[in-house]
């Protein structure tokens, strides 16, 4: 409702209407008169006060009046539980003490249906809460505090469900530079004239039961629905600029028009300056909050706009005026008008976004902040977190909004672009569902539900703010904007995600960490969001145990979603600074010569460059292991996440610590086992894996401790074998550009290289000094020889002497485990080199027979297993030499020479 001009009224004054008290009010009146009579009959000098009593009042009897808002509301037929009681010759505290004294006398409480007086704060808080309460609340004295715009001491007490303020009649004398007046006892006329509006300046005389209108305008102005100051407006506002805001509040609350002369004064720059300078922001905030919580907050903001008071009220007083951002009020009138229309017409927008008085208040509070929509984000001091948006600072400092309101304003500003964009994407998808799109589906239940969870419990207010900002930004499309937001909200209602913020995840963090076999940590929060998104996509899924089992078994939609999430948002950031230089962002081999890393004089700790090794990030490697194992069950995902899972594995192999190299090798082996050969060929990463893994074969003593070398080699050989099988598959994919012969040649060449650089070099390097390491080398030589097959005959001149160097010596006791590994390697040599066994049988027999003789007298479990292995080797040799030599005749000669060999050669 826009401010109206003063209406013409008749000259005849409006007669004072009669006031009918309720039963409770009548009881209160009777009590107060009895106390007044008691005071008059027994005067007391107790109860000091800051206000001096004039001599002419000392001899007068006590006269009591109900003042201000209660009288106005009574005349309007509005029930009020707040009553200000003015006393002509005592302060409120003095009268309150006598009231308490009177009620403490035996029998007096019962006269008014009361039973007790509260003796402590806890009792006082409950006392007098309703008209049925029979306990009188304790007295609370509120001292005068001019710095907080509290100019007179008052005393409050609660009786029969009524909140009573006791205060003396007063007059005020103002100074030029302060709103704080000099307070004195005054006459009823002086008290009425100092009030903010004539309709608030009428009294109900408790003694005479009549309405008193000492301004002579109160009744007339109520009849004409006009807000007018009792005295000249300019001086009234100059004395107390807060009255500007009070008049705005009363006009919007009562539906009255403000007097034209008052409107002119309210626009005056001097008054605006005085309001900014003299009034505490707490008092400004109180008045604005009351106005926005009132029956017509639109009218309150409309008056602020039309009186050009916006910057005076809504600004941050902690910022110099010259440096303060100038709010953009263009279009703000349209904003508040649209909000009024949306709410008053009971639109679907209002139904879904404004469910109660609190959300209605927040809608208008946010509308008040729209002029700051484009204010630049304040910069943060070094090492400090960013300050809130300007609008939130204005709310917090300018009108002293509560933390809840300030936080909602901050969140609304920060999320406005996200909300608006999601609404636009949703409507675009609805209009053109067949059109391809990038990113998330803005109509999907999980996308919208997770958005609401991000926005939190106040999401409705955030959407309302975004709607208002879009309305101001595109005034030519207000109806279309409303349709878009309505469609968006109705879709949220249709898919039942309006309360998504209150949904509980199927799994809690502890259960999820246990299912993933991963230490708890900060990673759980985002992972639980993945679980929640899965729930939103599958609203019928409610079985927690089934969800836990799915994660453990790594099968189904939920594990797939977790794999994507962990790789993209948990693991990848931790490996960002150590990602391999020879791999592109797309997970392909980077072609061309690589530039060396830039030299830096600054020393950087691994805590910074390799956060995945930090003790605070122990979950990273556990999650990576889970992801790789999950990919074994979700093989269809491997190509999708290839570019995310490979770089961390390569970074680990490239690390200087053996334990990370070993883990990287394990993960390489696991991932290569499920990698489609064509994917490895297309990305060119086969060569990258080779360059990373092959150097690990040289991690041997003495530079590398034997235990670490064994750990690493035990993991590297299987990884290289897995690389060979994927890089050079026996079943060639149709898409491959290579033919069978080429792949076969490359496979053999690769395996030959591993045999030479790993097995031959490692065995020669270790000699007899590191028998355990020799055992590891021979153990891994077996699958290599089997993989090479008959082509391994070219290595017989190296393999047999190497094995015999371990099997033959009698001067050193080799561990049975090492000898057994060498024996298994001999078996593999015979099986794969059978075409040439005829010419190499002597050397084979030498190693086997010497080893047998060396251990023949032993009988422990390990030795017995070794002997069985040696006998198996003889049987394999016998089969390989069939039709090539008289094996039995040759072995008979050996048995004749040493009878201990009879058991060995026995068929």
mmCIF file with all atom_site columns, C-alpha atoms in Angstrom, residues 645-736:
data_model
loop_
_atom_site.group_PDB
_atom_site.id
_atom_site.type_symbol
_atom_site.label_atom_id
_atom_site.label_alt_id
_atom_site.label_comp_id
_atom_site.label_asym_id
_atom_site.label_entity_id
_atom_site.label_seq_id
_atom_site.pdbx_PDB_ins_code
_atom_site.Cartn_x
_atom_site.Cartn_y
_atom_site.Cartn_z
_atom_site.occupancy
_atom_site.B_iso_or_equiv
_atom_site.pdbx_formal_charge
_atom_site.auth_seq_id
_atom_site.auth_comp_id
_atom_site.auth_asym_id
_atom_site.auth_atom_id
_atom_site.pdbx_PDB_model_num
ATOM 1  C CA . UNK A 1 645 ? 43.110 -44.655 -11.743 1.00 0.00 ? 645 UNK A CA 1
ATOM 2  C CA . UNK A 1 646 ? 46.381 -45.016 -13.711 1.00 0.00 ? 646 UNK A CA 1
ATOM 3  C CA . UNK A 1 647 ? 48.257 -41.802 -12.708 1.00 0.00 ? 647 UNK A CA 1
ATOM 4  C CA . UNK A 1 648 ? 48.170 -42.525 -8.941  1.00 0.00 ? 648 UNK A CA 1
ATOM 5  C CA . UNK A 1 649 ? 49.470 -46.063 -9.531  1.00 0.00 ? 649 UNK A CA 1
ATOM 6  C CA . UNK A 1 650 ? 52.331 -44.829 -11.716 1.00 0.00 ? 650 UNK A CA 1
ATOM 7  C CA . UNK A 1 651 ? 53.151 -42.127 -9.155  1.00 0.00 ? 651 UNK A CA 1
ATOM 8  C CA . UNK A 1 652 ? 53.523 -44.785 -6.476  1.00 0.00 ? 652 UNK A CA 1
ATOM 9  C CA . UNK A 1 653 ? 55.842 -46.916 -8.634  1.00 0.00 ? 653 UNK A CA 1
ATOM 10 C CA . UNK A 1 654 ? 57.919 -43.796 -9.243  1.00 0.00 ? 654 UNK A CA 1
ATOM 11 C CA . UNK A 1 655 ? 58.270 -43.064 -5.507  1.00 0.00 ? 655 UNK A CA 1
ATOM 12 C CA . UNK A 1 656 ? 61.651 -43.526 -3.809  1.00 0.00 ? 656 UNK A CA 1
ATOM 13 C CA . UNK A 1 657 ? 60.327 -45.671 -0.976  1.00 0.00 ? 657 UNK A CA 1
ATOM 14 C CA . UNK A 1 658 ? 60.218 -49.392 -1.707  1.00 0.00 ? 658 UNK A CA 1
ATOM 15 C CA . UNK A 1 659 ? 56.955 -49.990 0.168   1.00 0.00 ? 659 UNK A CA 1
ATOM 16 C CA . UNK A 1 660 ? 55.112 -47.575 -2.139  1.00 0.00 ? 660 UNK A CA 1
ATOM 17 C CA . UNK A 1 661 ? 56.818 -49.001 -5.233  1.00 0.00 ? 661 UNK A CA 1
ATOM 18 C CA . UNK A 1 662 ? 55.706 -52.468 -4.155  1.00 0.00 ? 662 UNK A CA 1
ATOM 19 C CA . UNK A 1 663 ? 52.114 -51.353 -3.594  1.00 0.00 ? 663 UNK A CA 1
ATOM 20 C CA . UNK A 1 664 ? 52.137 -49.587 -6.957  1.00 0.00 ? 664 UNK A CA 1
ATOM 21 C CA . UNK A 1 665 ? 53.341 -52.817 -8.577  1.00 0.00 ? 665 UNK A CA 1
ATOM 22 C CA . UNK A 1 666 ? 50.565 -54.816 -6.906  1.00 0.00 ? 666 UNK A CA 1
ATOM 23 C CA . UNK A 1 667 ? 47.928 -52.364 -8.090  1.00 0.00 ? 667 UNK A CA 1
ATOM 24 C CA . UNK A 1 668 ? 49.486 -52.343 -11.573 1.00 0.00 ? 668 UNK A CA 1
ATOM 25 C CA . UNK A 1 669 ? 49.206 -56.111 -11.735 1.00 0.00 ? 669 UNK A CA 1
ATOM 26 C CA . UNK A 1 670 ? 45.595 -56.009 -10.580 1.00 0.00 ? 670 UNK A CA 1
ATOM 27 C CA . UNK A 1 671 ? 44.541 -53.266 -12.974 1.00 0.00 ? 671 UNK A CA 1
ATOM 28 C CA . UNK A 1 672 ? 46.374 -54.740 -15.974 1.00 0.00 ? 672 UNK A CA 1
ATOM 29 C CA . UNK A 1 673 ? 44.641 -58.076 -15.455 1.00 0.00 ? 673 UNK A CA 1
ATOM 30 C CA . UNK A 1 674 ? 41.275 -56.452 -16.215 1.00 0.00 ? 674 UNK A CA 1
ATOM 31 C CA . UNK A 1 675 ? 42.451 -53.892 -18.776 1.00 0.00 ? 675 UNK A CA 1
ATOM 32 C CA . UNK A 1 676 ? 41.170 -54.580 -22.305 1.00 0.00 ? 676 UNK A CA 1
ATOM 33 C CA . UNK A 1 677 ? 44.258 -55.014 -24.552 1.00 0.00 ? 677 UNK A CA 1
ATOM 34 C CA . UNK A 1 678 ? 42.884 -52.557 -27.078 1.00 0.00 ? 678 UNK A CA 1
ATOM 35 C CA . UNK A 1 679 ? 42.633 -49.883 -24.345 1.00 0.00 ? 679 UNK A CA 1
ATOM 36 C CA . UNK A 1 680 ? 46.298 -50.325 -23.454 1.00 0.00 ? 680 UNK A CA 1
ATOM 37 C CA . UNK A 1 681 ? 47.223 -50.232 -27.148 1.00 0.00 ? 681 UNK A CA 1
ATOM 38 C CA . UNK A 1 682 ? 45.089 -47.181 -27.893 1.00 0.00 ? 682 UNK A CA 1
ATOM 39 C CA . UNK A 1 683 ? 46.394 -45.136 -24.972 1.00 0.00 ? 683 UNK A CA 1
ATOM 40 C CA . UNK A 1 684 ? 50.016 -46.168 -25.503 1.00 0.00 ? 684 UNK A CA 1
ATOM 41 C CA . UNK A 1 685 ? 50.530 -46.739 -21.782 1.00 0.00 ? 685 UNK A CA 1
ATOM 42 C CA . UNK A 1 686 ? 52.099 -50.171 -22.233 1.00 0.00 ? 686 UNK A CA 1
ATOM 43 C CA . UNK A 1 687 ? 55.437 -48.501 -22.815 1.00 0.00 ? 687 UNK A CA 1
ATOM 44 C CA . UNK A 1 688 ? 54.855 -46.187 -19.837 1.00 0.00 ? 688 UNK A CA 1
ATOM 45 C CA . UNK A 1 689 ? 54.229 -49.147 -17.538 1.00 0.00 ? 689 UNK A CA 1
ATOM 46 C CA . UNK A 1 690 ? 57.349 -50.837 -18.889 1.00 0.00 ? 690 UNK A CA 1
ATOM 47 C CA . UNK A 1 691 ? 59.454 -47.743 -18.195 1.00 0.00 ? 691 UNK A CA 1
ATOM 48 C CA . UNK A 1 692 ? 58.089 -47.623 -14.655 1.00 0.00 ? 692 UNK A CA 1
ATOM 49 C CA . UNK A 1 693 ? 58.329 -51.310 -13.720 1.00 0.00 ? 693 UNK A CA 1
ATOM 50 C CA . UNK A 1 694 ? 61.529 -52.606 -15.351 1.00 0.00 ? 694 UNK A CA 1
ATOM 51 C CA . UNK A 1 695 ? 63.902 -50.352 -13.334 1.00 0.00 ? 695 UNK A CA 1
ATOM 52 C CA . UNK A 1 696 ? 62.480 -51.929 -10.171 1.00 0.00 ? 696 UNK A CA 1
ATOM 53 C CA . UNK A 1 697 ? 64.279 -55.181 -11.116 1.00 0.00 ? 697 UNK A CA 1
ATOM 54 C CA . UNK A 1 698 ? 67.589 -53.522 -10.257 1.00 0.00 ? 698 UNK A CA 1
ATOM 55 C CA . UNK A 1 699 ? 66.592 -52.778 -6.640  1.00 0.00 ? 699 UNK A CA 1
ATOM 56 C CA . UNK A 1 700 ? 69.039 -55.315 -5.224  1.00 0.00 ? 700 UNK A CA 1
ATOM 57 C CA . UNK A 1 701 ? 71.459 -55.499 -2.314  1.00 0.00 ? 701 UNK A CA 1
ATOM 58 C CA . UNK A 1 702 ? 73.547 -53.912 -1.098  1.00 0.00 ? 702 UNK A CA 1
ATOM 59 C CA . UNK A 1 703 ? 71.953 -50.597 -2.066  1.00 0.00 ? 703 UNK A CA 1
ATOM 60 C CA . UNK A 1 704 ? 68.520 -52.040 -1.317  1.00 0.00 ? 704 UNK A CA 1
ATOM 61 C CA . UNK A 1 705 ? 68.222 -54.175 1.838   1.00 0.00 ? 705 UNK A CA 1
ATOM 62 C CA . UNK A 1 706 ? 67.470 -57.810 1.042   1.00 0.00 ? 706 UNK A CA 1
ATOM 63 C CA . UNK A 1 707 ? 64.060 -57.787 2.761   1.00 0.00 ? 707 UNK A CA 1
ATOM 64 C CA . UNK A 1 708 ? 62.943 -54.739 0.773   1.00 0.00 ? 708 UNK A CA 1
ATOM 65 C CA . UNK A 1 709 ? 64.327 -56.203 -2.456  1.00 0.00 ? 709 UNK A CA 1
ATOM 66 C CA . UNK A 1 710 ? 62.383 -59.425 -1.881  1.00 0.00 ? 710 UNK A CA 1
ATOM 67 C CA . UNK A 1 711 ? 59.171 -57.458 -1.143  1.00 0.00 ? 711 UNK A CA 1
ATOM 68 C CA . UNK A 1 712 ? 59.564 -55.407 -4.314  1.00 0.00 ? 712 UNK A CA 1
ATOM 69 C CA . UNK A 1 713 ? 60.546 -58.245 -6.690  1.00 0.00 ? 713 UNK A CA 1
ATOM 70 C CA . UNK A 1 714 ? 57.707 -60.418 -5.410  1.00 0.00 ? 714 UNK A CA 1
ATOM 71 C CA . UNK A 1 715 ? 55.317 -57.723 -6.652  1.00 0.00 ? 715 UNK A CA 1
ATOM 72 C CA . UNK A 1 716 ? 57.135 -56.444 -9.754  1.00 0.00 ? 716 UNK A CA 1
ATOM 73 C CA . UNK A 1 717 ? 57.477 -59.784 -11.594 1.00 0.00 ? 717 UNK A CA 1
ATOM 74 C CA . UNK A 1 718 ? 53.701 -60.498 -11.544 1.00 0.00 ? 718 UNK A CA 1
ATOM 75 C CA . UNK A 1 719 ? 53.049 -56.918 -12.694 1.00 0.00 ? 719 UNK A CA 1
ATOM 76 C CA . UNK A 1 720 ? 55.437 -57.337 -15.650 1.00 0.00 ? 720 UNK A CA 1
ATOM 77 C CA . UNK A 1 721 ? 53.831 -60.658 -16.540 1.00 0.00 ? 721 UNK A CA 1
ATOM 78 C CA . UNK A 1 722 ? 50.361 -59.051 -16.404 1.00 0.00 ? 722 UNK A CA 1
ATOM 79 C CA . UNK A 1 723 ? 51.673 -56.232 -18.607 1.00 0.00 ? 723 UNK A CA 1
ATOM 80 C CA . UNK A 1 724 ? 52.987 -58.760 -21.123 1.00 0.00 ? 724 UNK A CA 1
ATOM 81 C CA . UNK A 1 725 ? 49.673 -60.614 -21.311 1.00 0.00 ? 725 UNK A CA 1
ATOM 82 C CA . UNK A 1 726 ? 47.632 -57.431 -21.793 1.00 0.00 ? 726 UNK A CA 1
ATOM 83 C CA . UNK A 1 727 ? 50.081 -55.652 -24.047 1.00 0.00 ? 727 UNK A CA 1
ATOM 84 C CA . UNK A 1 728 ? 50.712 -58.690 -26.244 1.00 0.00 ? 728 UNK A CA 1
ATOM 85 C CA . UNK A 1 729 ? 47.498 -60.736 -26.047 1.00 0.00 ? 729 UNK A CA 1
ATOM 86 C CA . UNK A 1 730 ? 47.183 -64.179 -27.654 1.00 0.00 ? 730 UNK A CA 1
ATOM 87 C CA . UNK A 1 731 ? 43.641 -63.345 -28.733 1.00 0.00 ? 731 UNK A CA 1
ATOM 88 C CA . UNK A 1 732 ? 44.153 -60.198 -30.758 1.00 0.00 ? 732 UNK A CA 1
ATOM 89 C CA . UNK A 1 733 ? 41.262 -57.664 -30.652 1.00 0.00 ? 733 UNK A CA 1
ATOM 90 C CA . UNK A 1 734 ? 39.668 -56.909 -34.003 1.00 0.00 ? 734 UNK A CA 1
ATOM 91 C CA . UNK A 1 735 ? 40.392 -53.208 -33.545 1.00 0.00 ? 735 UNK A CA 1
ATOM 92 C CA . UNK A 1 736 ? 44.136 -53.813 -33.169 1.00 0.00 ? 736 UNK A CA 1
#
